[in-house]
GROMACS .gro file of C-alpha atoms in nm:
model
  198
    1MET     CA    1  10.452  10.199  11.235
    2ARG     CA    2  10.807  10.123  11.119
    3ASP     CA    3  10.730   9.754  11.054
    4GLY     CA    4  10.397   9.836  10.896
    5ARG     CA    5  10.035   9.783  10.981
    6ARG     CA    6   9.690   9.825  10.836
    7ASP     CA    7   9.488  10.088  11.017
    8ASP     CA    8   9.112  10.063  11.058
    9ILE     CA    9   9.043  10.264  10.740
   10GLY     CA   10   9.203  10.003  10.513
   11VAL     CA   11   9.531  10.181  10.438
   12PHE     CA   12   9.846   9.983  10.506
   13VAL     CA   13  10.130  10.215  10.603
   14LYS     CA   14  10.493  10.116  10.638
   15LEU     CA   15  10.788  10.340  10.713
   16SER     CA   16  11.120  10.187  10.605
   17ASP     CA   17  11.454  10.240  10.778
   18ALA     CA   18  11.566  10.422  10.462
   19GLY     CA   19  11.295  10.687  10.510
   20THR     CA   20  11.039  10.571  10.254
   21VAL     CA   21  10.668  10.576  10.331
   22ASN     CA   22  10.480  10.291  10.167
   23LEU     CA   23  10.104  10.349  10.134
   24LEU     CA   24   9.907  10.044  10.023
   25SER     CA   25   9.538   9.999   9.959
   26GLN     CA   26   9.380   9.707   9.776
   27SER     CA   27   9.173   9.940   9.562
   28TYR     CA   28   9.424  10.226   9.519
   29GLY     CA   29   9.754  10.045   9.473
   30VAL     CA   30  10.100  10.100   9.615
   31TYR     CA   31  10.262  10.441   9.657
   32ASN     CA   32  10.621  10.478   9.775
   33ILE     CA   33  10.716  10.827   9.887
   34ASN     CA   34  11.058  10.941  10.007
   35GLU     CA   35  11.268  11.258  10.013
   36LEU     CA   36  11.334  11.227   9.637
   37GLY     CA   37  10.978  11.188   9.518
   38LEU     CA   38  10.683  10.956   9.458
   39GLN     CA   39  10.655  10.626   9.279
   40LYS     CA   40  10.321  10.461   9.203
   41TRP     CA   41  10.311  10.087   9.135
   42PRO     CA   42  10.030   9.921   8.937
   43VAL     CA   43   9.771   9.713   9.122
   44ASP     CA   44   9.671   9.488   8.835
   45ASP     CA   45   9.667   9.466   8.456
   46THR     CA   46   9.392   9.728   8.423
   47ASP     CA   47   9.602   9.985   8.610
   48HIS     CA   48   9.773  10.264   8.416
   49GLY     CA   49  10.117  10.134   8.508
   50GLU     CA   50  10.411  10.261   8.705
   51LYS     CA   51  10.454  10.636   8.743
   52THR     CA   52  10.746  10.823   8.894
   53TYR     CA   53  10.745  11.186   9.004
   54ARG     CA   54  11.084  11.336   9.087
   55CYS     CA   55  11.015  11.617   9.330
   56ALA     CA   56  11.281  11.626   9.602
   57SER     CA   57  11.261  11.804   9.935
   58HIS     CA   58  11.613  11.947   9.895
   59GLU     CA   59  11.501  12.118   9.569
   60MET     CA   60  11.248  12.336   9.753
   61ARG     CA   61  11.278  12.675   9.920
   62VAL     CA   62  10.969  12.741  10.133
   63PHE     CA   63  10.850  13.101  10.181
   64GLY     CA   64  10.559  13.065  10.420
   65ALA     CA   65  10.202  12.954  10.474
   66ILE     CA   66   9.934  13.065  10.229
   67GLY     CA   67   9.646  12.865  10.372
   68ALA     CA   68   9.528  12.584  10.593
   69GLY     CA   69   9.246  12.334  10.581
   70ALA     CA   70   9.110  12.062  10.802
   71SER     CA   71   9.386  11.819  10.714
   72SER     CA   72   9.676  12.022  10.578
   73VAL     CA   73   9.879  12.340  10.561
   74VAL     CA   74   9.966  12.493  10.224
   75GLN     CA   75  10.291  12.682  10.179
   76ARG     CA   76  10.429  12.884   9.890
   77ALA     CA   77  10.768  12.758   9.772
   78ILE     CA   78  11.003  12.774   9.479
   79HIS     CA   79  11.129  12.467   9.299
   80ILE     CA   80  11.494  12.567   9.265
   81PRO     CA   81  11.589  12.367   8.949
   82THR     CA   82  11.301  12.513   8.746
   83HIS     CA   83  11.259  12.848   8.926
   84ARG     CA   84  10.887  12.769   8.937
   85ILE     CA   85  10.671  12.900   9.222
   86ILE     CA   86  10.461  12.614   9.358
   87ALA     CA   87  10.217  12.537   9.636
   88LEU     CA   88  10.322  12.268   9.884
   89LYS     CA   89  10.033  12.097  10.060
   90LYS     CA   90  10.171  11.933  10.375
   91ILE     CA   91   9.990  11.645  10.545
   92ASN     CA   92  10.110  11.464  10.857
   93ILE     CA   93  10.137  11.091  10.787
   94PHE     CA   94  10.125  11.002  11.157
   95GLU     CA   95   9.768  11.129  11.197
   96LYS     CA   96   9.570  10.816  11.117
   97GLU     CA   97   9.246  10.991  11.024
   98LYS     CA   98   9.425  11.184  10.745
   99ARG     CA   99   9.580  10.882  10.571
  100GLN     CA  100   9.278  10.779  10.363
  101GLN     CA  101   9.233  11.139  10.246
  102LEU     CA  102   9.605  11.158  10.163
  103LEU     CA  103   9.592  10.835   9.966
  104THR     CA  104   9.275  10.943   9.782
  105GLU     CA  105   9.430  11.277   9.692
  106ILE     CA  106   9.758  11.128   9.570
  107ARG     CA  107   9.573  10.865   9.366
  108THR     CA  108   9.349  11.131   9.211
  109LEU     CA  109   9.643  11.353   9.123
  110CYS     CA  110   9.848  11.065   8.976
  111GLU     CA  111   9.559  10.946   8.761
  112ALA     CA  112   9.418  11.284   8.665
  113PRO     CA  113   9.425  11.362   8.297
  114CYS     CA  114   9.603  11.681   8.192
  115TYR     CA  115   9.301  11.903   8.131
  116GLN     CA  116   9.317  12.275   8.092
  117GLY     CA  117   9.160  12.413   8.407
  118LEU     CA  118   9.300  12.147   8.640
  119VAL     CA  119   9.578  12.239   8.881
  120GLU     CA  120   9.902  12.076   8.767
  121PHE     CA  121  10.051  11.807   8.993
  122TYR     CA  122  10.432  11.806   9.010
  123GLY     CA  123  10.483  11.522   9.259
  124ALA     CA  124  10.517  11.455   9.630
  125PHE     CA  125  10.792  11.386   9.881
  126TYR     CA  126  10.828  11.274  10.242
  127THR     CA  127  11.019  11.467  10.509
  128PRO     CA  128  11.122  11.223  10.786
  129ASP     CA  129  11.205  11.494  11.040
  130SER     CA  130  10.850  11.633  11.038
  131GLY     CA  131  10.658  11.319  10.944
  132GLN     CA  132  10.491  11.512  10.663
  133ILE     CA  133  10.419  11.431  10.303
  134SER     CA  134  10.433  11.739  10.081
  135ILE     CA  135  10.222  11.744   9.765
  136ALA     CA  136  10.364  11.986   9.505
  137LEU     CA  137  10.098  12.166   9.302
  138GLU     CA  138  10.074  12.453   9.058
  139TYR     CA  139  10.063  12.783   9.250
  140MET     CA  140   9.749  12.986   9.188
  141ASP     CA  141   9.814  13.346   9.291
  142GLY     CA  142   9.451  13.457   9.290
  143GLY     CA  143   9.341  13.256   9.593
  144SER     CA  144   9.039  13.032   9.615
  145LEU     CA  145   8.701  13.091   9.460
  146ALA     CA  146   8.562  13.115   9.815
  147ASP     CA  147   8.808  13.400   9.889
  148ILE     CA  148   8.703  13.586   9.575
  149ILE     CA  149   8.333  13.548   9.659
  150LYS     CA  150   8.399  13.693  10.007
  151ILE     CA  151   8.561  14.000   9.856
  152ARG     CA  152   8.355  14.057   9.540
  153LYS     CA  153   8.025  13.905   9.660
  154SER     CA  154   7.948  13.776   9.309
  155ILE     CA  155   8.112  13.646   8.995
  156PRO     CA  156   8.013  13.782   8.653
  157GLU     CA  157   7.796  13.535   8.465
  158PRO     CA  158   8.030  13.486   8.162
  159ILE     CA  159   8.320  13.395   8.394
  160LEU     CA  160   8.105  13.164   8.604
  161SER     CA  161   7.967  13.003   8.288
  162SER     CA  162   8.317  12.931   8.159
  163MET     CA  163   8.419  12.781   8.493
  164VAL     CA  164   8.113  12.555   8.511
  165GLN     CA  165   8.162  12.438   8.150
  166LYS     CA  166   8.521  12.335   8.226
  167LEU     CA  167   8.414  12.160   8.543
  168LEU     CA  168   8.134  11.967   8.374
  169HIS     CA  169   8.374  11.868   8.094
  170LEU     CA  170   8.618  11.736   8.355
  171PHE     CA  171   8.351  11.537   8.541
  172ALA     CA  172   8.218  11.390   8.215
  173ARG     CA  173   8.561  11.272   8.095
  174SER     CA  174   8.713  11.143   8.418
  175SER     CA  175   8.612  10.860   8.647
  176THR     CA  176   8.854  10.990   8.912
  177PHE     CA  177   8.663  11.308   9.000
  178SER     CA  178   8.345  11.327   9.201
  179PRO     CA  179   8.123  11.639   9.212
  180GLN     CA  180   8.040  11.574   9.579
  181ARG     CA  181   8.405  11.629   9.675
  182HIS     CA  182   8.434  11.982   9.541
  183LYS     CA  183   8.341  12.313   9.699
  184ALA     CA  184   8.432  12.679   9.642
  185SER     CA  185   8.746  12.655   9.856
  186LYS     CA  186   8.877  12.376   9.626
  187PHE     CA  187   8.879  12.607   9.323
  188THR     CA  188   9.177  12.837   9.288
  189CYS     CA  189   9.228  13.127   9.054
  190GLN     CA  190   9.507  13.304   8.869
  191SER     CA  191   9.520  13.681   8.910
  192GLN     CA  192   9.533  13.713   8.530
  193GLY     CA  193   9.213  13.514   8.489
  194GLY     CA  194   9.116  13.153   8.481
  195ALA     CA  195   9.015  12.913   8.755
  196GLN     CA  196   9.154  12.571   8.831
  197ASN     CA  197   9.013  12.280   9.024
  198ASN     CA  198   9.240  12.109   9.278
   0.00000   0.00000   0.00000
């Protein structure tokens, strides 16, 4: 993998000697991720341009796991320079079947508009020792909507109505989001109210 190759899902992955992961897809563009952060390069003239997210691994203090999914583990951490509690979603870059999902998620987060109700994306970084890319997201202390439904069994109609309105607004205004991709475990909540889509 160090000299780079395209896997059978159309994602070209290259790991440089300097510890930078280069993810390349003809349709998604070029993403360079290292211990200091993420840089997205434009694909063509219609692309939104270069974006840089400074989110370094050495700026994080990890507290422990808060969840796990089919392709990742999520840990609670603090971003030391800002004293902000965040969620770190860790995905192993060496597992070929997870690369397309990783690239899709990073692309979506980089191109997502800043809508109220959408989990905030702070950046991503690569940890060479573990082979993992960590995606830094806003921490939602209320858990997922699926967790809340398990405990409460139902959601009051006014709250559910507000959540659905925000979601429909997001889908209507963004070409990056697809309704088929979202389920109750993808929606997270703040303990003081409000739900976010991630």
